């Protein structure tokens, strides 16, 4: 199926379509509805003009895509990155549809983004950009319609501006319109660390299932931000050894284990792992040759190529990032016996605690961090067990199993709702 507005051959959207094609043979009972997954329900492209600090006017391109709303309001982050484009946002929104369904959360899938390098903007420019972008997408977002959250290049502070701007358009405070907000604006305890925590919870569970001991296991992490940093910390706490870390400033290596807390403090101070004293700097490509047990891609999509999959010396891949593995590379990892815990479950901790945040905002009643972490553990362990069982029953990978479970839930909802006007 081709969409007239997408003409690339090898982007993230094509990766997603290939994943749907792989699961289609397992969904023959719902085949009348499967095309609903191969196109977004709604895609909005907006112009975001802002006055820069020097008085000039610059235009940025923004997007909000709602891939599927069959099971509830749209849910998905906002990405600020210079490479953001419609195809990428479509793919990310589709993965949110799958993710919310695997976790059985009452949401559909959506995603947004602005084609901008936020590091090149001043705080005032970033605020203007966020407020104008929010105004432009206001007609289609809302606490019962579509609920954004942070992603690469955005954070709680930016979510606070989004909530405030949207509330101004409505004439009253609407805390539930975005999640990942600061705590004193209706944010949830545990939200910032939830995605990294979810990577650890799913990784621990699958490691246990394949007989891989975390104590002493060697871990490499690509991307040392919100997700990669917290996952690395929890693995180190479980006595795994984080030997190799890569971010946009370079790759560092210490065969005896990097002191993760000190590295987090270094990144906070220097905005990257580059220059960290307690490690040696290695070539970026050497990251994929390191002798390890677990690799956690937690940066951007399209990182595990065919070539890197052939070279990878790991027993397990934990997809902290969205879409880090090309479908052809997936095949090589299967052949080589590497277990891949797919993004749609591995990094679903964030959206799960976002769901908790939304529920707390709706009730105006807030839970303790312990309660949130316990609920997160329970939902994620349940989901990863379901996926593991489905993979065994169907003799397929965890990715295909996650898609079988999710797509079945989404398409059953579509079937039961029917096609309007019938
Ligand atoms: P972040 O902005 O906090 O961190 C991103 C990290 O990636 C940084 O360390 C950055 O240096 C690194 N990076 C960027 N470009 C790179 C490159 N070319 N090579 C190596 N490293 C590079 O973002 P985050 O919130 O940690 O998100 C990371 C990934 O996890 C993204 O794919 C995102 O979609 C996914 N994710 C995030 C959440 C969440 O709650 N934050 C939830 C689900 C999935």
Coordinates of C-alpha atoms and ligand atoms in Angstrom, one line a residue:
X1 CA 0.0 0.0 0.0
X2 CA 1.5 3.4 -1.0
X3 CA 0.5 6.7 0.5
X4 CA 0.8 9.6 -2.0
X5 CA 2.5 11.9 0.6
X6 CA 5.3 9.5 1.5
X7 CA 7.9 8.8 -1.2
X8 CA 10.9 7.4 0.7
X9 CA 12.0 3.8 0.4
X10 CA 14.0 3.1 3.6
X11 CA 12.7 5.3 6.4
X12 CA 11.1 4.5 9.7
X13 CA 7.6 4.3 8.3
X14 CA 8.8 1.6 5.9
X15 CA 10.3 -0.3 8.9
X16 CA 6.9 -0.1 10.6
X17 CA 5.0 -1.3 7.5
X18 CA 7.4 -4.3 7.1
X19 CA 6.7 -5.2 10.8
X20 CA 2.9 -5.1 10.0
X21 CA 3.5 -7.3 7.0
X22 CA 5.3 -9.8 9.2
X23 CA 2.4 -10.1 11.6
X24 CA -0.4 -10.2 9.0
X25 CA -0.3 -14.0 8.5
X26 CA -1.2 -14.4 12.2
X27 CA -4.2 -12.1 11.9
X28 CA -6.1 -13.7 9.0
X29 CA -9.3 -13.6 11.1
X30 CA -9.1 -9.8 11.1
X31 CA -7.7 -9.3 7.6
X32 CA -10.6 -7.1 6.5
X33 CA -9.3 -4.4 9.0
X34 CA -5.5 -4.7 8.7
X35 CA -5.2 -1.8 6.2
X36 CA -6.4 0.5 9.0
X37 CA -2.9 0.0 10.6
X38 CA -1.1 1.0 7.4
X39 CA -2.1 4.6 7.3
X40 CA -2.4 7.3 9.9
X41 CA -5.9 8.4 10.9
X42 CA -4.9 12.0 10.9
X43 CA -1.7 14.0 10.1
X44 CA -1.3 17.7 10.8
X45 CA 1.6 19.7 9.4
X46 CA 2.0 23.2 10.9
X47 CA 4.1 26.2 10.3
X48 CA 5.7 27.5 13.5
X49 CA 7.0 31.1 13.0
X50 CA 8.9 32.6 15.9
X51 CA 10.6 35.9 16.6
X52 CA 14.3 35.1 17.4
X53 CA 16.1 37.0 20.1
X54 CA 17.9 39.1 17.4
X55 CA 14.5 40.3 16.1
X56 CA 14.6 38.1 12.9
X57 CA 11.7 35.7 12.1
X58 CA 12.3 32.0 11.6
X59 CA 9.9 29.4 10.4
X60 CA 10.0 25.8 11.8
X61 CA 8.0 22.8 10.5
X62 CA 5.9 21.0 13.1
X63 CA 3.8 17.8 13.0
X64 CA 1.1 16.0 15.1
X65 CA 0.1 12.6 13.7
X66 CA -2.7 10.5 15.2
X67 CA -2.1 7.0 13.9
X68 CA -5.0 5.2 15.5
X69 CA -7.7 6.2 18.0
X70 CA -9.8 2.9 18.0
X71 CA -9.0 2.1 21.7
X72 CA -9.0 5.6 23.2
X73 CA -7.4 9.1 23.0
X74 CA -4.1 9.5 21.1
X75 CA -1.0 9.2 23.3
X76 CA 2.6 10.0 22.3
X77 CA 5.6 12.3 22.7
X78 CA 6.8 15.5 21.1
X79 CA 10.3 15.3 19.5
X80 CA 12.5 18.4 18.9
X81 CA 15.2 17.3 16.5
X82 CA 16.7 18.7 13.3
X83 CA 15.9 15.4 11.4
X84 CA 12.2 15.1 12.3
X85 CA 10.0 14.7 9.3
X86 CA 6.5 13.5 8.5
X87 CA 7.5 9.9 7.8
X88 CA 9.4 9.6 11.1
X89 CA 6.5 11.1 13.1
X90 CA 4.1 8.7 11.4
X91 CA 6.2 5.7 12.3
X92 CA 6.6 6.9 15.9
X93 CA 2.9 7.4 16.2
X94 CA 2.2 4.0 14.8
X95 CA 4.6 2.4 17.3
X96 CA 2.7 4.3 20.1
X97 CA -0.5 2.6 18.8
X98 CA 1.1 -0.8 19.1
X99 CA 2.8 0.1 22.5
X100 CA -0.4 1.3 24.3
X101 CA -2.2 -1.9 23.0
X102 CA 0.6 -4.3 24.2
X103 CA 0.3 -2.7 27.6
X104 CA -3.5 -2.8 27.3
X105 CA -3.7 0.9 28.2
X106 CA -6.9 2.7 27.1
X107 CA -5.2 4.8 24.5
X108 CA -4.5 5.0 20.8
X109 CA -1.2 6.1 19.2
X110 CA 0.0 9.6 18.3
X111 CA 3.3 11.5 18.0
X112 CA 4.5 15.0 17.3
X113 CA 7.6 16.9 16.5
X114 CA 9.3 20.0 15.4
X115 CA 12.2 20.1 12.9
X116 CA 14.6 22.1 15.1
X117 CA 17.8 21.7 17.0
X118 CA 16.7 22.8 20.5
X119 CA 20.3 23.2 21.6
X120 CA 20.6 26.1 19.2
X121 CA 17.7 28.1 20.7
X122 CA 17.8 30.3 23.8
X123 CA 15.4 29.5 26.6
X124 CA 13.1 32.3 25.5
X125 CA 13.2 31.1 21.9
X126 CA 12.4 27.6 23.0
X127 CA 9.4 28.8 25.0
X128 CA 8.1 30.9 22.0
X129 CA 8.5 27.8 19.7
X130 CA 6.7 25.6 22.2
X131 CA 3.8 28.0 22.8
X132 CA 3.3 28.6 19.1
X133 CA 3.5 24.9 18.2
X134 CA 1.0 24.1 20.9
X135 CA -1.4 26.7 19.6
X136 CA -1.1 25.3 16.1
X137 CA -1.9 21.8 17.2
X138 CA -4.5 22.8 19.8
X139 CA -7.5 21.9 17.5
X140 CA -6.6 18.3 17.6
X141 CA -5.1 17.7 21.1
X142 CA -7.0 17.6 24.5
X143 CA -7.3 15.5 27.6
X144 CA -9.9 13.3 26.0
X145 CA -8.6 13.6 22.4
X146 CA -4.8 13.3 22.2
X147 CA -2.3 13.7 25.0
X148 CA 1.3 14.7 24.2
X149 CA 4.4 13.9 26.4
X150 CA 8.2 14.4 26.3
X151 CA 10.4 12.7 23.8
X152 CA 13.9 13.3 22.4
X153 CA 14.8 17.0 22.8
X154 CA 11.8 17.9 25.1
X155 CA 11.3 17.7 28.8
X156 CA 9.0 18.4 31.8
X157 CA 9.6 22.1 31.5
X158 CA 8.4 22.2 27.9
X159 CA 5.4 20.1 28.9
X160 CA 4.6 22.8 31.5
X161 CA 4.6 25.5 28.8
X162 CA 2.4 23.2 26.6
X163 CA -0.1 22.7 29.4
X164 CA -0.2 26.4 30.2
X165 CA -0.6 27.4 26.5
X166 CA -3.4 24.9 25.8
X167 CA -5.1 25.9 29.1
X168 CA -5.1 29.5 27.9
X169 CA -6.9 28.5 24.7
X170 CA -9.6 26.7 26.8
X171 CA -10.0 29.4 29.5
X172 CA -9.3 27.0 32.3
X173 CA -6.5 24.8 33.6
X174 CA -6.4 21.4 31.8
X175 CA -3.6 19.4 33.5
X176 CA -4.5 16.2 31.7
X177 CA -3.7 17.6 28.2
X178 CA -0.1 16.6 28.5
X179 CA 1.9 14.1 30.6
X180 CA 5.5 14.3 31.8
X181 CA 4.8 17.6 33.4
X182 CA 6.6 19.1 36.4
X183 CA 5.3 17.6 39.7
X184 CA 3.8 20.8 41.0
X185 CA 1.8 21.2 37.7
X186 CA 0.0 17.8 38.0
X187 CA 3.0 15.7 37.0
X188 CA 3.5 12.2 38.4
X189 CA 6.2 11.0 40.7
X190 CA 8.3 8.4 38.9
X191 CA 7.5 9.6 35.4
X192 CA 11.0 10.9 34.5
X193 CA 12.7 7.6 35.3
X194 CA 9.8 5.4 34.2
X195 CA 11.1 4.5 30.6
X196 CA 14.5 3.6 31.8
X197 CA 13.0 1.6 34.7
X198 CA 10.7 -0.2 32.3
X199 CA 13.8 -1.2 30.1
X200 CA 15.3 -2.6 33.3
X201 CA 12.1 -4.4 34.4
X202 CA 11.6 -6.1 31.0
X203 CA 15.3 -6.8 30.6
X204 CA 15.5 -8.4 34.0
X205 CA 12.5 -10.6 33.3
X206 CA 13.7 -11.8 29.9
X207 CA 17.3 -12.3 31.2
X208 CA 15.8 -14.6 33.9
X209 CA 13.8 -16.5 31.2
X210 CA 16.9 -17.2 29.1
X211 CA 19.1 -18.0 32.1
X212 CA 21.3 -14.9 31.8
X213 CA 22.5 -13.7 35.3
X214 CA 22.5 -9.9 35.7
X215 CA 25.3 -10.0 38.3
X216 CA 28.5 -9.6 36.3
X217 CA 26.7 -9.2 32.9
X218 CA 28.4 -6.7 30.6
X219 CA 26.1 -3.9 29.3
X220 CA 26.6 -1.3 26.6
X221 CA 24.3 1.7 26.3
X222 CA 23.8 3.9 23.3
X223 CA 22.2 7.2 24.3
X224 CA 22.8 8.4 27.8
X225 CA 19.8 10.7 28.3
X226 CA 16.6 10.1 30.2
X227 CA 16.2 6.5 29.1
X228 CA 19.7 5.2 28.7
X229 CA 21.0 6.9 31.9
X230 CA 18.3 5.5 34.2
X231 CA 18.5 2.0 32.6
X232 CA 22.3 2.0 33.1
X233 CA 21.9 3.0 36.7
X234 CA 19.4 0.2 37.5
X235 CA 21.5 -2.4 35.8
X236 CA 24.6 -1.2 37.7
X237 CA 22.5 -1.4 40.9
X238 CA 21.7 -5.0 40.0
X239 CA 25.5 -5.6 39.8
X240 CA 25.7 -5.7 36.0
X241 CA 28.8 -4.0 34.6
X242 CA 28.2 -1.1 32.3
X243 CA 31.4 -1.1 30.1
X244 CA 30.5 1.0 27.1
X245 CA 28.4 4.2 26.6
X246 CA 27.9 6.2 23.5
X247 CA 26.1 9.5 23.0
X248 CA 26.2 12.4 20.5
X249 CA 29.5 13.5 21.9
X250 CA 31.4 10.2 21.5
X251 CA 31.9 6.7 22.9
X252 CA 33.6 5.8 26.1
X253 CA 34.8 2.4 27.4
X254 CA 36.0 1.0 30.7
X255 CA 36.3 -2.9 30.8
X256 CA 36.0 -2.8 34.6
X257 CA 32.7 -0.9 34.5
X258 CA 31.9 2.8 34.3
X259 CA 30.8 4.5 37.6
X260 CA 27.3 5.2 36.4
X261 CA 26.3 7.8 39.0
X262 CA 29.5 9.8 38.4
X263 CA 28.9 9.6 34.6
X264 CA 25.3 10.9 35.0
X265 CA 26.7 13.9 37.0
X266 CA 29.4 14.4 34.3
X267 CA 26.7 14.5 31.6
X268 CA 24.5 16.9 33.6
X269 CA 27.5 19.2 33.8
X270 CA 29.0 18.8 30.3
X271 CA 25.9 17.8 28.2
X272 CA 27.5 14.6 27.1
X273 CA 29.8 11.7 28.0
X274 CA 32.8 13.1 26.0
X275 CA 35.8 13.9 28.2
X276 CA 34.7 11.6 31.1
X277 CA 37.9 10.9 33.1
X278 CA 37.3 7.4 34.3
X279 CA 37.2 5.8 30.8
X280 CA 39.0 5.7 27.4
X281 CA 37.4 7.2 24.3
X282 CA 37.0 4.8 21.5
X283 CA 35.8 5.1 17.9
X284 CA 32.0 5.4 17.6
X285 CA 31.7 2.3 15.3
X286 CA 33.7 0.2 17.8
X287 CA 30.6 0.4 20.1
X288 CA 29.0 -2.4 18.0
X289 CA 32.1 -4.7 18.3
X290 CA 32.3 -4.6 22.1
X291 CA 32.3 -7.9 24.0
X292 CA 29.0 -7.7 26.0
X293 CA 26.0 -9.6 27.1
X294 CA 23.3 -6.9 26.8
X295 CA 23.2 -3.9 24.5
X296 CA 20.7 -1.1 25.0
X297 CA 20.1 1.2 22.0
X298 CA 18.5 4.2 23.7
X299 CA 19.2 7.1 21.3
X300 CA 17.5 7.2 17.9
X301 CA 15.9 4.8 15.4
X302 CA 17.8 3.0 12.6
X303 CA 20.9 2.2 14.6
X304 CA 21.2 -1.6 14.3
X305 CA 21.9 -2.1 10.6
X306 CA 22.6 -5.5 8.9
X307 CA 26.3 -4.9 9.2
X308 CA 26.1 -4.0 12.9
X309 CA 23.8 -7.0 13.6
X310 CA 26.4 -9.3 12.1
X311 CA 29.1 -7.8 14.3
X312 CA 27.2 -7.6 17.6
X313 CA 28.5 -9.7 20.4
X314 CA 25.5 -9.7 22.7
X315 CA 23.0 -12.2 24.0
X316 CA 20.2 -9.7 24.4
X317 CA 19.1 -6.4 22.8
X318 CA 16.9 -4.1 24.9
X319 CA 15.3 -1.6 22.6
X320 CA 15.1 1.5 24.8
X321 CA 14.8 3.7 21.7
X322 CA 11.9 3.5 19.3
X323 CA 12.7 1.5 16.0
X324 CA 16.4 1.1 16.5
X325 CA 16.6 -2.2 14.5
X326 CA 16.0 -2.5 10.8
X327 CA 13.8 -5.5 9.8
X328 CA 16.7 -7.1 7.8
X329 CA 18.9 -6.8 10.8
X330 CA 16.2 -8.4 13.0
X331 CA 16.5 -11.5 10.7
X332 CA 20.2 -11.7 11.3
X333 CA 19.8 -11.3 15.1
X334 CA 17.3 -14.2 15.0
X335 CA 19.7 -16.4 13.0
X336 CA 22.5 -15.6 15.5
X337 CA 20.2 -16.4 18.5
X338 CA 20.2 -12.9 19.9
X339 CA 17.0 -12.2 21.9
X340 CA 15.5 -8.8 21.0
X341 CA 13.1 -7.3 23.6
X342 CA 11.2 -5.0 21.2
X343 CA 10.7 -1.3 21.7
X344 CA 6.9 -1.6 21.9
X345 CA 7.2 -3.3 25.2
X346 CA 10.8 -2.6 26.4
X347 CA 10.4 1.2 26.4
X348 CA 6.7 1.3 27.4
X349 CA 7.4 2.2 31.0
X350 CA 7.1 5.9 30.1
X351 CA 3.7 5.7 28.5
X352 CA 2.6 3.5 31.4
X353 CA 3.4 6.1 34.0
X354 CA 2.1 8.7 31.6
X355 CA -1.2 6.8 31.8
X356 CA -0.9 6.9 35.7
X357 CA -0.3 10.6 35.5
X358 CA -3.4 11.2 33.3
X359 CA -5.5 9.0 35.7
X360 CA -4.2 11.0 38.7
X361 CA -4.9 14.3 36.9
X362 CA -8.5 13.2 36.0
X363 CA -9.1 12.2 39.7
X364 CA -7.0 15.1 41.2
X365 CA -5.7 12.5 43.6
X366 CA -2.0 11.7 43.6
X367 CA -0.1 8.5 44.5
X368 CA 3.3 7.9 46.2
X369 CA 6.3 7.0 44.1
X370 CA 6.4 3.5 45.7
X371 CA 2.8 2.9 44.6
X372 CA 3.6 4.1 41.1
X373 CA 6.7 1.9 40.8
X374 CA 4.8 -1.1 42.1
X375 CA 2.0 -0.6 39.6
X376 CA 4.5 -0.1 36.8
X377 CA 6.3 -3.3 37.7
X378 CA 3.0 -5.2 37.8
X379 CA 1.8 -4.0 34.4
X380 CA 5.1 -4.4 32.7
X381 CA 5.8 -7.9 34.1
X382 CA 2.3 -8.9 33.0
X383 CA 2.8 -7.6 29.5
X384 CA 6.2 -9.2 29.1
X385 CA 4.9 -12.5 30.3
X386 CA 2.0 -12.3 27.8
X387 CA 4.5 -11.5 25.0
X388 CA 6.9 -14.3 26.0
X389 CA 4.1 -16.9 26.1
X390 CA 2.6 -15.7 22.8
X391 CA 6.1 -16.0 21.2
X392 CA 6.4 -19.6 22.4
X393 CA 2.9 -20.6 21.3
X394 CA 3.5 -19.1 17.8
X395 CA 7.2 -20.0 17.6
X396 CA 8.0 -16.5 16.7
X397 CA 10.1 -13.6 18.0
X398 CA 9.1 -11.4 20.9
X399 CA 8.5 -8.5 18.4
X400 CA 6.1 -10.5 16.3
X401 CA 4.4 -11.8 19.4
X402 CA 4.0 -8.2 20.8
X403 CA 2.5 -7.2 17.4
X404 CA 0.2 -10.2 17.4
X405 CA -1.2 -9.3 20.8
X406 CA -1.4 -5.5 20.1
X407 CA -2.8 -5.7 16.5
X408 CA -5.4 -8.2 17.6
X409 CA -6.6 -5.8 20.4
X410 CA -6.7 -2.8 18.0
X411 CA -8.4 -4.6 15.1
X412 CA -11.0 -6.2 17.4
X413 CA -11.8 -2.7 18.7
X414 CA -12.1 -1.5 15.1
X415 CA -14.3 -4.5 14.2
X416 CA -16.6 -3.9 17.1
X417 CA -16.9 -0.2 16.5
X418 CA -17.6 -0.9 12.8
X419 CA -16.7 1.3 9.8
X420 CA -18.7 4.6 9.9
X421 CA -21.1 5.3 8.1
X422 CA -21.4 1.5 7.4
Ligands
LIG1 P1 17.2 12.2 25.6 O1 17.1 13.4 24.7 O2 17.1 12.4 27.0 O3 18.5 11.4 25.2 C1 18.9 11.1 24.0 C2 20.3 10.5 24.0 O4 20.7 10.1 22.7 C3 21.4 11.5 24.4 O5 22.3 10.9 25.3 C4 22.0 11.9 23.1 O6 23.4 12.3 23.3 C5 22.0 10.6 22.4 N1 22.1 10.7 21.0 C6 21.5 11.6 20.1 N2 22.0 11.4 18.9 C7 22.9 10.4 18.9 C8 23.7 9.8 18.0 N3 23.6 10.1 16.7 N4 24.5 8.8 18.4 C9 24.5 8.4 19.7 N5 23.8 9.0 20.6 C10 23.0 10.0 20.2 O7 16.1 11.2 25.0 P2 15.4 10.0 25.7 O8 14.1 10.6 26.3 O9 16.4 9.3 26.6 O10 15.0 9.1 24.5 C11 15.9 8.2 23.9 C12 15.1 7.2 23.0 O11 14.1 6.6 23.8 C13 14.3 7.8 21.8 O12 14.3 6.9 20.8 C14 12.9 8.0 22.4 O13 12.0 8.0 21.3 C15 12.8 6.7 23.2 N6 11.8 6.8 24.2 C16 11.8 7.8 25.1 C17 10.8 7.8 26.1 C18 10.8 8.7 27.3 O14 9.9 8.6 28.1 N7 11.7 9.7 27.3 C19 9.8 6.8 26.1 C20 9.8 5.8 25.1 C21 10.8 5.8 24.2

